[in-house]
Amino acid sequence: MTSIEEGSQNSEQLLEEEGDDLEFDSNDLEIEGDDPGIEDNDLGIEDNNLEQDKNLGIEGHDLPEGNDLEDNCEQLFDIEYHVLENNRGDATLEVQNGDFLGKDYPPPVLGMEFESYDDAYNYYNCYAKDLGFAIRVKSSWTKRNSKEKRGAVLCCNCEGFKTSKEAHSRRKETRTGCLAMLRLRLVESNRWRVDEVKLEHNHLFDPARAQNSKSHKKMDAGAKRKVEPTVDVEVRTIKLYRTAAVDPLGYGSTNSNEGESSRHVDRSKRLKLKKGDAHIIHDYFCKVQLRNPNFFYLMDLNDEGFLRNVFWIDYRSRAAYGYFSDVVIFDTTCLLNKYEIPLFAFVGINQHGQPILLGCGLLVDETLETYIWLFRAWLTCMLGRPPQTIITEQCKAMQSAIAEVFPRAHHRFCLSRVVHRIFDNLGTLPDYEGFQRALNVAIHDSLKVDEFEMAWEDMIQRFGIADNECLRACYEDRERWAPVYSKDTCFAGISTLLKDGSIRFFNGYVNQQTTLKEFFDMNEIILQKKYQKEALDDFESRHSSPILRTGSFYELQLSRVYTNEIFKRFQDEVQMMSSCFSITQVHANGPLITYMIKERQDEENLRDIKNFEVMYDKRGAEVRCICSCFNSKGYLCRHALCILNYNGVEEIPPPYISARWRKDLKRLYVPDSGSNNIDVANPVQWFDHLYRRALQVVEEGMISEDRYMVAWQAFKESLNKILFCPS
């Protein structure tokens, strides 16, 4: 949710095209025309790096044999990514496909932030020099009646074309109309953020010429220092081994001397597989990948070549992450409860508020080393894009691994699991029911941090449990699970799914006795049922009209926008507006007004009343309630709705209609790297780009018979044109 303060700034932001409102800083304009560019992608790594077994050899087609195990284990590929952390300033970005090998600056992506405009300019200039093109400032602008720079557009030096006055100049034409650019805006805390990026160049590059360009020549020693942007893309190093060496006995090695070698190997350091399990895993991966090359898996081997960890993800999960990366639950229920199979799952929340699979696998143990391997593998598969919020068990090893691999993600513990742990630990208290009520009041009724702290201290003193180690440990981690500390954290409304303490994608299918064979036998059926359920929910949301319960236009408005399930949740808030009363203005600072609104908590107990503070900014109809419903659930609460209504706002403002809940959300089920950059001299990239786009046509063509016919006709016409095209 955009805060009131942020909104106040946003309402003053100026568009470049608004002539009278802009003052262009002529000192920042550079006219250069001799500098070519180079193409690159958003993250420095394409899907084909991870999927093409010809490049990596990690999929199940080239099994090493017998005594070749040791040699094959050494055939690993180190994909070393630039580590965007201050303490890793010497790291470099190296990508398998060669389009960004050995470079010191990662390609710009949305969300990058810099301490100053100069830092942002120097970063883009160094990135351009590294790749072989030059830059210039296309435009910059300031706030009206101020010298303070508010934004700028940096572009490739080949942007645009000669003007009519220059048309007859003898100077060689070097501009090609290149669209590569970087748009920067000054945001809160006086930081400069990248809010638009175009990386595609329409020309080849010439590093020698770029070295002599104006932008690179004027780089002084200070400008040449490495500028490290802060960006929500955590890119780390992961070793991708060749296909795991698994033996016929299923012990995790093809070594024919398994019995002999096992005497010297710690069995706790390898995955516990039964006879035949290795073949089951291998056969499943081969079968799925034959049907869909976008299926991806990794196998982690220890130094002796034994299988430790396995991770896999299908194409739909990879594509879904592009839409629902805001909240990810790392479900380790099977590990905690010592199931027959050590299964884990990354789970997201779709547009219907239902769990979707974002990858799963098997883990040998729950150590820091294992979690780091897994998180890096998953991050690699997701093209370096970390989740905004990740929810896990309360585990120190997991916590350290997330801090290492996802340093900028919001790491939160599953609240209901923390509460269950406390209840289990203190179940012998004399007044156990009283303790339960006190804990629930402290957690759920505290709207401010000091209220929580006071309620917690009162509870400790009342029940004499200050020395309880479990309670003390939970209190130390309170900022990761207590709702009052997470008001600005996006949770996509998962609290409604956490009644039983977890979100389990495989709930109802996998139990403590389920074997690996049983799991893989039914895995495809499970996935198909989930996909069918989602498709049915999509259809019903788009073709049915929910029954309205009130006369509120807010209810009617979102009934046309949100999916059925999310609309029902919002509808509850609209109905609860009737329990809110006595709106009082308590503070005003220009257009920013603070209200206090009373809510009756219990219809039977009229004295059970609670006060909620709501801030409202008249300039942009921005509203924020102290309960932070919009941040955590993605829709406005009853208190905010009352304030909008009180101020005569007839419709819910667009910023408060979350795109992730829309019934018209158009999802493709083809993973997209987010870039159309193609190296015209690289046939591998030709294949990857054409293959990806063709799959998108296939996905769209499968929606209906009419679309199928259009797609088929387009394919035939394209093929005919290609066949008659000169080679």
XYZ file of C-alpha atoms in Angstrom:
727
model
C 0.000 0.000 0.000
C 1.221 3.537 -0.739
C 1.546 5.463 2.474
C 0.046 8.901 3.031
C 3.500 10.451 2.949
C 4.426 8.647 -0.250
C 1.168 9.625 -1.805
C 1.754 13.261 -1.009
C 4.984 13.119 -2.908
C 3.483 11.161 -5.756
C 0.724 13.706 -6.192
C 3.417 16.298 -6.960
C 5.326 14.173 -9.420
C 5.501 15.696 -12.865
C 5.386 14.049 -16.256
C 8.041 14.905 -18.746
C 5.475 15.911 -21.322
C 3.790 18.544 -19.132
C 5.630 21.450 -20.711
C 4.874 24.298 -18.298
C 5.475 22.181 -15.240
C 8.980 21.149 -16.265
C 12.320 22.855 -16.120
C 14.880 20.982 -18.123
C 18.357 21.179 -16.758
C 20.451 22.035 -19.753
C 23.636 21.139 -17.969
C 22.475 17.551 -17.896
C 21.777 17.297 -21.595
C 24.488 15.669 -23.665
C 24.353 15.285 -27.409
C 26.464 12.409 -28.636
C 26.116 10.364 -31.753
C 28.997 8.061 -32.360
C 28.434 5.381 -29.834
C 26.936 2.012 -30.547
C 25.268 -0.303 -28.012
C 24.830 -3.896 -27.106
C 21.909 -6.011 -26.119
C 21.418 -7.631 -22.758
C 18.670 -9.002 -20.629
C 17.130 -7.915 -17.369
C 18.955 -10.373 -15.158
C 21.929 -11.442 -17.133
C 20.594 -14.982 -17.467
C 18.044 -16.528 -19.782
C 15.843 -19.541 -19.203
C 17.756 -21.481 -21.789
C 20.730 -21.445 -19.437
C 18.730 -23.494 -17.008
C 16.628 -25.603 -19.306
C 18.740 -26.669 -22.240
C 20.357 -29.907 -21.226
C 22.695 -29.526 -24.161
C 24.217 -26.498 -22.460
C 24.224 -27.671 -18.857
C 23.796 -31.409 -18.963
C 21.844 -31.364 -15.739
C 18.734 -33.124 -16.891
C 18.231 -36.831 -17.072
C 19.765 -37.762 -20.398
C 23.471 -38.314 -19.793
C 23.907 -40.629 -16.868
C 27.524 -41.268 -15.931
C 28.516 -44.830 -15.596
C 30.396 -46.730 -12.918
C 33.946 -45.489 -12.455
C 33.222 -42.273 -14.347
C 31.367 -41.013 -11.308
C 34.208 -38.974 -9.891
C 34.944 -37.338 -13.231
C 31.294 -36.571 -13.820
C 30.849 -35.078 -10.378
C 33.583 -32.625 -11.289
C 31.642 -31.582 -14.371
C 29.677 -28.839 -12.735
C 28.818 -25.409 -13.907
C 29.326 -22.413 -11.651
C 26.831 -19.757 -12.564
C 28.235 -16.843 -10.668
C 25.924 -13.913 -10.313
C 26.740 -10.438 -9.233
C 26.021 -10.238 -5.510
C 24.209 -7.010 -4.824
C 25.436 -6.505 -1.289
C 27.806 -3.912 0.110
C 30.091 -6.533 1.592
C 30.465 -8.372 -1.714
C 31.831 -5.549 -3.806
C 34.329 -7.693 -5.649
C 31.809 -10.153 -7.086
C 31.198 -10.299 -10.816
C 28.397 -11.442 -13.046
C 29.088 -14.394 -15.311
C 26.393 -15.933 -17.463
C 26.540 -19.201 -19.328
C 25.232 -17.989 -22.683
C 28.049 -15.517 -23.094
C 25.982 -12.378 -23.462
C 27.330 -10.877 -20.264
C 30.498 -12.781 -19.448
C 33.018 -11.287 -17.076
C 31.198 -7.986 -16.621
C 31.278 -6.032 -13.383
C 27.865 -4.375 -13.598
C 24.513 -6.186 -13.715
C 21.885 -5.013 -16.197
C 19.458 -2.471 -14.691
C 16.076 -3.711 -13.512
C 12.981 -2.063 -12.106
C 13.326 -1.209 -8.437
C 17.047 -0.444 -8.348
C 17.782 2.391 -5.928
C 20.781 4.708 -5.589
C 21.918 7.168 -2.952
C 22.186 10.024 -5.466
C 21.580 10.943 -9.092
C 25.338 10.893 -9.731
C 25.552 7.340 -8.421
C 22.742 6.286 -10.750
C 24.341 8.005 -13.747
C 27.767 6.550 -12.971
C 26.319 3.042 -12.616
C 24.530 3.181 -15.990
C 27.597 4.726 -17.614
C 29.870 1.995 -16.228
C 27.370 -0.689 -17.262
C 27.275 0.804 -20.776
C 31.045 1.011 -21.013
C 31.376 -2.563 -19.819
C 29.100 -3.747 -22.600
C 30.296 -1.444 -25.349
C 27.834 1.415 -25.825
C 27.670 5.017 -24.675
C 24.918 6.971 -22.975
C 23.598 10.501 -22.783
C 20.956 12.337 -20.785
C 17.871 12.515 -22.951
C 16.017 14.732 -20.489
C 15.860 15.732 -16.864
C 13.304 17.702 -14.950
C 12.877 19.598 -11.724
C 9.984 20.414 -9.466
C 8.177 23.625 -10.365
C 9.798 26.742 -8.875
C 12.699 24.665 -7.628
C 16.211 23.801 -8.718
C 15.903 20.341 -7.184
C 16.184 17.635 -9.795
C 13.274 15.191 -9.615
C 13.856 12.815 -12.505
C 15.866 12.030 -15.617
C 15.952 9.750 -18.633
C 19.301 8.256 -19.615
C 19.374 6.762 -23.081
C 21.653 4.931 -25.468
C 23.784 7.260 -27.550
C 22.181 5.841 -30.696
C 18.742 7.068 -29.609
C 16.807 9.155 -32.128
C 17.877 10.283 -35.597
C 19.501 13.316 -37.182
C 17.375 16.445 -37.173
C 16.348 18.092 -40.442
C 19.093 20.694 -39.926
C 21.688 17.945 -39.587
C 20.425 15.875 -42.503
C 22.983 17.278 -44.929
C 25.860 17.178 -42.471
C 28.959 15.293 -43.580
C 29.177 13.718 -40.188
C 28.518 9.992 -40.333
C 25.042 8.968 -39.164
C 25.442 6.905 -36.008
C 21.962 7.163 -34.538
C 19.641 4.274 -35.208
C 16.533 5.182 -33.225
C 17.620 2.859 -30.433
C 15.065 2.664 -27.623
C 17.361 1.435 -24.839
C 16.928 3.712 -21.866
C 16.737 4.106 -18.103
C 14.197 6.350 -16.362
C 15.049 7.587 -12.863
C 12.852 9.311 -10.296
C 13.563 10.819 -6.905
C 11.528 8.952 -4.302
C 11.136 8.998 -0.551
C 14.258 9.244 1.599
C 15.933 11.174 -1.245
C 16.856 8.017 -3.103
C 16.850 7.602 -6.869
C 14.835 4.676 -8.167
C 14.699 3.037 -11.584
C 11.032 3.035 -12.635
C 11.373 2.165 -16.317
C 13.951 0.139 -18.224
C 14.372 -0.748 -21.867
C 17.386 -2.936 -22.564
C 16.800 -3.805 -26.221
C 19.225 -2.256 -28.725
C 18.592 -2.266 -32.461
C 22.245 -2.131 -33.474
C 25.506 -3.979 -33.021
C 28.117 -2.658 -30.654
C 31.636 -1.414 -31.001
C 33.515 -1.370 -27.683
C 36.488 0.486 -29.170
C 34.316 3.354 -30.362
C 32.382 3.396 -27.113
C 35.635 3.847 -25.189
C 36.155 7.157 -26.994
C 32.652 8.498 -26.369
C 32.043 11.653 -24.397
C 30.220 9.932 -21.554
C 33.062 7.478 -20.940
C 35.929 9.932 -21.453
C 34.682 12.257 -18.733
C 34.532 9.489 -16.136
C 36.890 10.580 -13.367
C 38.261 8.340 -10.666
C 35.213 8.886 -8.517
C 32.833 8.066 -11.313
C 34.690 4.873 -12.121
C 34.214 3.422 -8.662
C 31.815 0.518 -8.592
C 28.326 1.784 -7.825
C 26.310 -0.925 -6.113
C 22.555 -0.394 -6.489
C 20.131 -1.772 -3.961
C 17.616 -3.864 -5.843
C 15.108 -6.566 -5.113
C 17.054 -9.066 -7.170
C 19.283 -11.259 -5.074
C 21.680 -13.104 -7.306
C 24.081 -15.572 -5.808
C 26.331 -18.455 -6.756
C 24.995 -21.959 -7.235
C 26.689 -25.088 -8.525
C 24.638 -26.980 -11.058
C 25.839 -30.578 -11.060
C 25.410 -32.979 -13.923
C 22.550 -35.420 -13.593
C 22.854 -37.129 -10.249
C 24.679 -40.431 -10.240
C 22.135 -42.865 -8.886
C 22.660 -46.586 -8.640
C 20.305 -49.496 -9.292
C 19.974 -50.108 -5.563
C 18.701 -46.610 -4.993
C 21.413 -45.564 -2.545
C 22.345 -42.449 -4.441
C 25.485 -43.499 -6.312
C 26.363 -45.384 -9.475
C 29.529 -46.568 -7.823
C 29.590 -50.343 -8.195
C 31.527 -50.556 -4.922
C 28.640 -49.080 -2.976
C 28.979 -51.501 -0.086
C 32.668 -50.792 0.256
C 32.513 -47.047 -0.097
C 29.598 -46.709 2.295
C 31.818 -47.757 5.182
C 33.649 -44.454 4.834
C 30.608 -42.299 4.138
C 28.374 -40.653 6.691
C 24.914 -41.929 5.732
C 23.328 -38.911 7.434
C 24.809 -36.766 4.666
C 22.846 -38.434 1.897
C 19.199 -38.772 1.040
C 17.619 -41.854 2.585
C 16.215 -43.771 -0.363
C 14.768 -47.243 -0.487
C 15.494 -49.784 -3.153
C 14.175 -48.537 -6.488
C 13.530 -44.956 -5.306
C 16.368 -43.544 -7.384
C 14.908 -45.065 -10.547
C 11.490 -43.683 -9.646
C 12.876 -40.147 -9.349
C 14.897 -40.435 -12.529
C 12.075 -41.955 -14.576
C 9.617 -39.306 -13.410
C 11.934 -36.448 -14.371
C 12.645 -37.938 -17.799
C 8.951 -38.556 -18.463
C 7.881 -35.034 -17.505
C 10.697 -33.347 -19.367
C 9.905 -35.196 -22.565
C 6.420 -33.689 -22.406
C 7.606 -30.205 -21.501
C 11.188 -28.960 -21.901
C 10.453 -26.094 -19.484
C 10.374 -28.584 -16.615
C 13.459 -27.975 -14.490
C 15.246 -29.935 -11.791
C 18.500 -29.992 -9.840
C 20.211 -32.745 -7.885
C 22.737 -31.954 -5.187
C 25.589 -34.426 -4.653
C 27.974 -34.586 -1.738
C 31.745 -34.939 -2.180
C 31.456 -38.724 -2.445
C 28.857 -38.483 -5.209
C 25.853 -39.460 -3.093
C 22.519 -37.767 -3.627
C 21.668 -35.220 -0.914
C 18.918 -32.923 -2.125
C 16.537 -32.763 -5.073
C 14.601 -29.783 -6.361
C 12.147 -29.624 -9.256
C 9.588 -27.231 -10.695
C 7.239 -27.420 -13.669
C 6.606 -24.776 -16.300
C 3.299 -23.582 -14.840
C 4.886 -22.940 -11.456
C 7.732 -20.992 -13.000
C 5.261 -18.864 -14.941
C 2.963 -18.366 -11.925
C 5.819 -16.928 -9.874
C 5.955 -13.985 -12.266
C 2.470 -13.010 -11.096
C 2.465 -14.101 -7.457
C 5.977 -13.544 -6.107
C 4.724 -11.128 -3.440
C 4.146 -13.847 -0.829
C 5.748 -17.304 -0.678
C 5.224 -19.912 2.050
C 8.028 -22.411 2.559
C 6.184 -25.504 3.765
C 8.322 -28.032 5.645
C 5.493 -29.912 7.377
C 6.756 -33.281 6.150
C 10.246 -32.595 7.470
C 9.022 -31.424 10.869
C 6.741 -34.414 11.354
C 9.272 -36.974 10.069
C 7.212 -38.189 7.129
C 8.311 -41.184 5.091
C 9.352 -38.787 2.326
C 11.269 -35.604 3.288
C 9.110 -33.432 1.050
C 9.096 -29.632 1.045
C 7.161 -27.157 -1.093
C 7.283 -23.493 -2.040
C 3.679 -22.320 -2.029
C 2.201 -19.095 -3.372
C -1.292 -17.577 -3.360
C -3.182 -17.168 -6.636
C -5.860 -14.653 -7.636
C -8.519 -16.718 -5.869
C -6.636 -16.757 -2.581
C -5.837 -20.447 -3.033
C -2.406 -22.114 -2.690
C -0.372 -22.727 -5.846
C 2.832 -24.717 -6.169
C 6.045 -22.788 -6.856
C 8.473 -25.689 -6.645
C 9.126 -28.682 -4.402
C 11.674 -31.387 -3.653
C 13.404 -33.612 -1.119
C 15.911 -32.538 1.539
C 18.506 -34.617 3.349
C 18.419 -32.526 6.536
C 17.520 -29.138 7.968
C 20.957 -27.571 8.186
C 22.152 -24.139 7.097
C 24.158 -25.666 4.239
C 21.128 -27.516 2.878
C 18.828 -24.510 3.054
C 21.357 -22.244 1.359
C 21.728 -24.737 -1.501
C 17.958 -24.987 -1.876
C 17.210 -21.255 -1.751
C 19.956 -20.504 -4.249
C 18.681 -23.239 -6.557
C 15.152 -21.858 -6.361
C 16.342 -18.275 -6.870
C 18.343 -19.347 -9.911
C 15.278 -21.006 -11.378
C 13.269 -17.828 -10.764
C 15.817 -15.750 -12.687
C 17.177 -14.018 -9.610
C 13.855 -12.533 -8.483
C 13.385 -13.013 -4.709
C 9.949 -13.011 -3.060
C 8.772 -9.853 -1.337
C 7.658 -11.842 1.708
C 8.640 -15.367 2.676
C 6.898 -17.194 5.522
C 8.567 -20.139 7.244
C 8.787 -22.116 10.443
C 10.635 -20.650 13.399
C 14.035 -22.155 12.632
C 17.474 -20.582 13.188
C 19.149 -22.421 10.286
C 16.362 -21.407 7.928
C 16.462 -17.841 9.223
C 20.200 -17.573 8.576
C 19.880 -19.072 5.102
C 17.152 -16.611 4.119
C 19.227 -13.712 5.422
C 22.081 -14.991 3.245
C 20.140 -15.644 0.025
C 17.150 -13.255 0.279
C 18.555 -10.369 2.366
C 15.914 -7.877 1.243
C 12.865 -10.128 1.516
C 10.503 -9.731 4.464
C 11.020 -12.934 6.450
C 8.094 -13.775 8.706
C 7.229 -16.805 10.828
C 3.908 -18.584 10.555
C 1.876 -16.945 13.337
C -0.385 -19.898 14.067
C 2.623 -22.246 14.338
C 4.252 -19.894 16.852
C 1.043 -19.737 18.887
C 0.646 -23.539 18.812
C 4.232 -23.940 19.962
C 3.629 -21.629 22.925
C 0.392 -23.372 23.865
C 2.018 -26.804 23.670
C 4.903 -25.684 25.840
C 2.710 -24.100 28.511
C -0.132 -26.598 28.451
C 0.445 -27.516 32.135
C -0.271 -24.036 33.518
C -2.932 -24.060 36.272
C -5.026 -21.413 34.494
C -4.274 -22.602 30.958
C -7.501 -21.240 29.444
C -6.871 -17.844 31.005
C -3.374 -17.862 29.539
C -4.755 -18.684 26.090
C -7.127 -15.720 26.265
C -4.372 -13.376 27.456
C -2.010 -14.435 24.666
C -4.686 -14.034 21.999
C -5.565 -10.558 23.308
C -1.905 -9.489 23.247
C -1.460 -10.756 19.693
C -4.733 -9.878 17.997
C -6.038 -6.847 19.896
C -2.853 -4.763 19.910
C -2.967 -2.013 17.291
C 0.256 -0.343 18.405
C 3.633 -1.727 19.430
C 3.480 -0.293 22.939
C 0.067 -1.930 23.433
C 1.555 -5.311 22.516
C 4.566 -4.807 24.795
C 2.386 -3.845 27.749
C -0.031 -6.738 27.191
C 2.853 -9.202 26.900
C 4.487 -7.953 30.101
C 1.176 -8.101 31.977
C 0.686 -11.691 30.771
C 4.188 -12.699 31.902
C 3.717 -11.217 35.350
C 0.167 -12.510 35.814
C 1.055 -16.133 35.099
C 4.610 -16.069 36.487
C 6.233 -17.411 33.330
C 9.104 -14.953 32.860
C 11.676 -17.787 32.961
C 10.044 -19.949 30.296
C 12.662 -20.494 27.564
C 10.155 -21.120 24.789
C 8.257 -17.927 25.558
C 11.490 -15.962 25.812
C 12.687 -17.237 22.415
C 9.362 -16.363 20.797
C 9.456 -12.892 22.308
C 12.944 -12.272 20.927
C 11.603 -13.065 17.437
C 8.346 -11.138 17.915
C 9.006 -8.778 15.001
C 8.810 -11.779 12.665
C 5.408 -13.061 13.786
C 3.419 -10.542 15.858
C 0.950 -8.741 13.524
C 1.559 -5.338 15.084
C 5.141 -5.384 13.755
C 4.167 -6.352 10.206
C 1.683 -3.645 9.263
C 3.495 -2.794 6.051
C 4.155 -6.388 5.017
C 2.189 -7.938 2.171
C 0.583 -11.259 3.167
C -2.010 -11.644 0.375
C -4.614 -12.524 2.972
C -3.022 -15.848 3.937
C -4.300 -15.580 7.516
C -7.572 -17.052 6.301
C -5.684 -20.124 5.083
C -3.620 -20.647 8.217
C -6.329 -21.888 10.552
C -4.695 -25.311 10.921
C -1.221 -23.900 11.330
C 0.066 -24.346 7.794
C -0.633 -24.021 4.109
C -0.042 -27.435 2.598
C -0.344 -27.747 -1.135
C -0.378 -31.547 -0.851
C -2.776 -31.626 2.103
C -5.118 -34.604 1.848
C -2.791 -36.473 -0.507
C 0.451 -36.990 1.431
C 0.557 -38.437 4.945
C 3.257 -39.841 7.215
C 3.121 -43.282 5.569
C 3.101 -42.141 1.933
C 6.047 -43.652 0.045
C 8.086 -41.979 -2.659
C 6.587 -44.259 -5.304
C 3.045 -43.461 -4.173
C 3.807 -39.756 -4.243
C 5.209 -39.715 -7.775
C 2.410 -41.998 -8.999
C -0.211 -39.466 -7.925
C 1.753 -36.222 -8.317
C 0.510 -35.539 -11.855
C -3.079 -36.246 -10.767
C -2.736 -33.813 -7.855
C -1.424 -31.077 -10.117
C -4.155 -31.602 -12.698
C -6.854 -31.382 -10.023
C -5.356 -28.126 -8.763
C -5.162 -26.699 -12.285
C -8.756 -27.724 -13.015
C -9.925 -26.103 -9.782
C -8.201 -22.864 -10.727
C -9.667 -22.949 -14.252
C -13.162 -23.534 -12.810
C -12.716 -20.641 -10.365
C -11.606 -18.427 -13.267
C -14.664 -19.375 -15.310
C -17.119 -18.840 -12.460
C -15.595 -15.495 -11.525
C -15.785 -14.205 -15.084
C -19.247 -15.494 -15.925
C -21.226 -15.106 -12.706
C -22.509 -12.101 -10.794
C -22.187 -12.335 -6.995
C -25.256 -11.629 -4.885
C -24.966 -8.196 -3.274
C -25.767 -7.849 0.424
C -25.844 -4.060 0.830
C -26.642 -0.963 -1.166
C -23.042 0.262 -1.045
C -21.568 1.268 -4.374
C -18.188 0.034 -3.116
C -19.644 -3.458 -3.022
C -21.089 -3.146 -6.528
C -17.826 -1.711 -7.848
C -15.604 -4.564 -6.702
C -18.158 -7.242 -7.568
C -17.308 -6.385 -11.177
C -13.551 -6.480 -10.600
C -12.450 -9.070 -8.032
C -12.597 -12.846 -8.243
C -15.506 -14.413 -6.388
C -13.526 -15.632 -3.379
C -11.730 -12.339 -2.778
C -14.913 -10.366 -3.344
C -16.644 -12.403 -0.611
C -13.874 -11.410 1.800
C -14.197 -7.756 0.818
C -17.984 -8.046 1.055
C -17.613 -8.933 4.731
C -15.808 -5.623 5.264
C -18.602 -3.710 3.516
C -21.188 -5.376 5.737
C -19.168 -4.564 8.851
C -19.316 -0.841 8.010
C -22.603 -0.859 9.906
C -20.728 -1.570 13.150
C -18.624 1.606 12.749
C -19.880 4.921 14.130
C -18.877 8.228 15.692
C -16.288 9.525 13.217
C -14.267 12.296 14.878
C -11.553 14.490 13.379
C -8.625 14.524 15.817
C -5.889 16.218 13.798
C -5.435 18.151 10.561
C -2.309 19.231 8.721
C -3.418 20.892 5.521
C -5.130 18.277 3.358
C -3.921 15.465 5.649
C -6.572 14.657 8.246
C -6.557 12.086 11.034
C -9.879 10.628 12.124
C -10.878 8.429 15.033
C -13.642 5.969 14.308
C -15.371 3.752 16.844
C -16.354 0.159 16.111
C -18.695 -2.022 18.106
C -16.922 -5.364 18.548
C -19.875 -7.363 19.820
C -23.517 -6.709 18.958
C -24.620 -8.296 22.242
C -22.180 -6.292 24.364
C -22.749 -2.663 23.354
C -19.935 -1.486 25.645
C -17.308 -3.533 23.811
C -16.061 -0.680 21.623
C -12.680 -0.188 19.978
C -11.132 2.945 18.484
C -9.355 2.941 15.115
C -7.194 5.730 13.788
C -7.534 6.468 10.067
C -5.477 8.985 8.072
C -6.929 10.568 4.962
C -5.281 12.805 2.350
C -7.826 14.837 0.418
C -5.478 15.630 -2.449
C -5.331 12.093 -3.755
C -8.101 10.399 -1.770
C -5.419 8.399 0.028
C -6.502 6.523 3.116
C -4.703 4.401 5.664
C -6.115 2.660 8.703
C -4.082 1.616 11.703
C -5.319 -1.971 11.210
C -3.431 -2.087 7.860
C -5.961 -4.376 6.220
C -5.019 -3.248 2.715
C -1.348 -4.081 3.219
C -1.956 -7.536 4.620
C -5.022 -8.597 2.623
C -5.048 -6.471 -0.525
C -8.405 -4.742 0.007
C -9.659 -1.868 2.161
C -11.081 -2.400 5.638
C -14.446 -1.198 6.910
C -12.835 1.700 8.761
C -11.153 3.075 5.635
C -14.350 2.588 3.626
C -16.286 4.604 6.210
C -13.815 7.473 5.961
C -13.979 7.475 2.156
C -17.753 7.529 2.359
C -17.633 10.265 5.020
C -15.585 12.429 2.643
C -17.918 11.881 -0.281
C -15.629 9.574 -2.276
C -18.084 7.599 -4.400
C -15.684 4.981 -5.784
C -12.740 3.133 -4.337
C -9.660 4.890 -5.769
C -7.652 2.801 -8.303
C -4.552 2.432 -6.052
C -6.719 0.395 -3.656
C -7.879 -2.083 -6.272
C -5.140 -4.696 -6.201
C -4.272 -6.165 -9.608
C -3.452 -9.592 -8.103
C -7.122 -10.156 -7.183
C -8.710 -9.129 -10.483
C -10.967 -11.616 -12.270
C -9.664 -10.381 -15.640
C -6.060 -11.199 -14.707
C -4.524 -12.468 -17.932
C -2.025 -15.173 -17.061
C 0.317 -16.905 -19.437
C 1.709 -20.270 -18.437
C 5.056 -19.804 -20.133
C 7.980 -18.563 -18.026
C 9.135 -15.184 -19.293
C 12.509 -13.681 -18.549
C 10.987 -10.237 -18.933
C 13.220 -9.310 -21.830
C 13.185 -9.470 -25.611
C 16.920 -8.903 -25.964
C 18.455 -11.021 -28.662
C 22.073 -11.182 -29.692
C 21.708 -11.292 -33.470
C 24.912 -13.316 -33.707
C 23.859 -15.981 -31.231
C 21.783 -18.879 -32.695
C 21.116 -20.251 -29.202
C 19.316 -17.039 -28.331
C 17.373 -17.222 -31.626
C 16.049 -20.599 -30.604
C 15.231 -19.569 -27.053
C 13.389 -16.426 -28.121
C 11.373 -18.099 -30.892
C 10.566 -21.089 -28.704
C 9.325 -18.897 -25.864
C 7.126 -16.776 -28.112
C 5.741 -19.819 -29.896
C 4.733 -21.341 -26.563
C 2.852 -18.165 -25.718
C 0.891 -18.473 -28.968
C 0.171 -22.105 -28.108
C -1.091 -21.178 -24.634
C -3.373 -18.487 -26.034
C -4.545 -20.756 -28.839
C -5.722 -23.403 -26.379
C -8.289 -21.123 -24.712
C -11.029 -21.667 -27.311
C -11.710 -23.210 -30.703
C -11.751 -19.778 -32.369
C -8.370 -18.903 -30.895
C -7.017 -22.292 -31.902
C -8.002 -21.635 -35.536
C -6.429 -18.157 -35.478
C -3.197 -19.514 -33.980
C -3.055 -22.395 -36.458
C -3.625 -20.053 -39.413
C -0.908 -17.709 -38.125
C 1.537 -20.603 -37.836
C 0.823 -21.753 -41.394
C 1.244 -18.258 -42.812
C 4.463 -17.718 -40.886
C 5.871 -21.046 -42.033
C 5.088 -20.278 -45.670
C 6.829 -16.915 -45.431
C 9.886 -18.472 -43.798
C 10.154 -21.257 -46.392
C 10.321 -18.716 -49.229
C 12.670 -16.402 -47.370
C 16.256 -16.385 -48.736
C 18.640 -18.181 -46.370
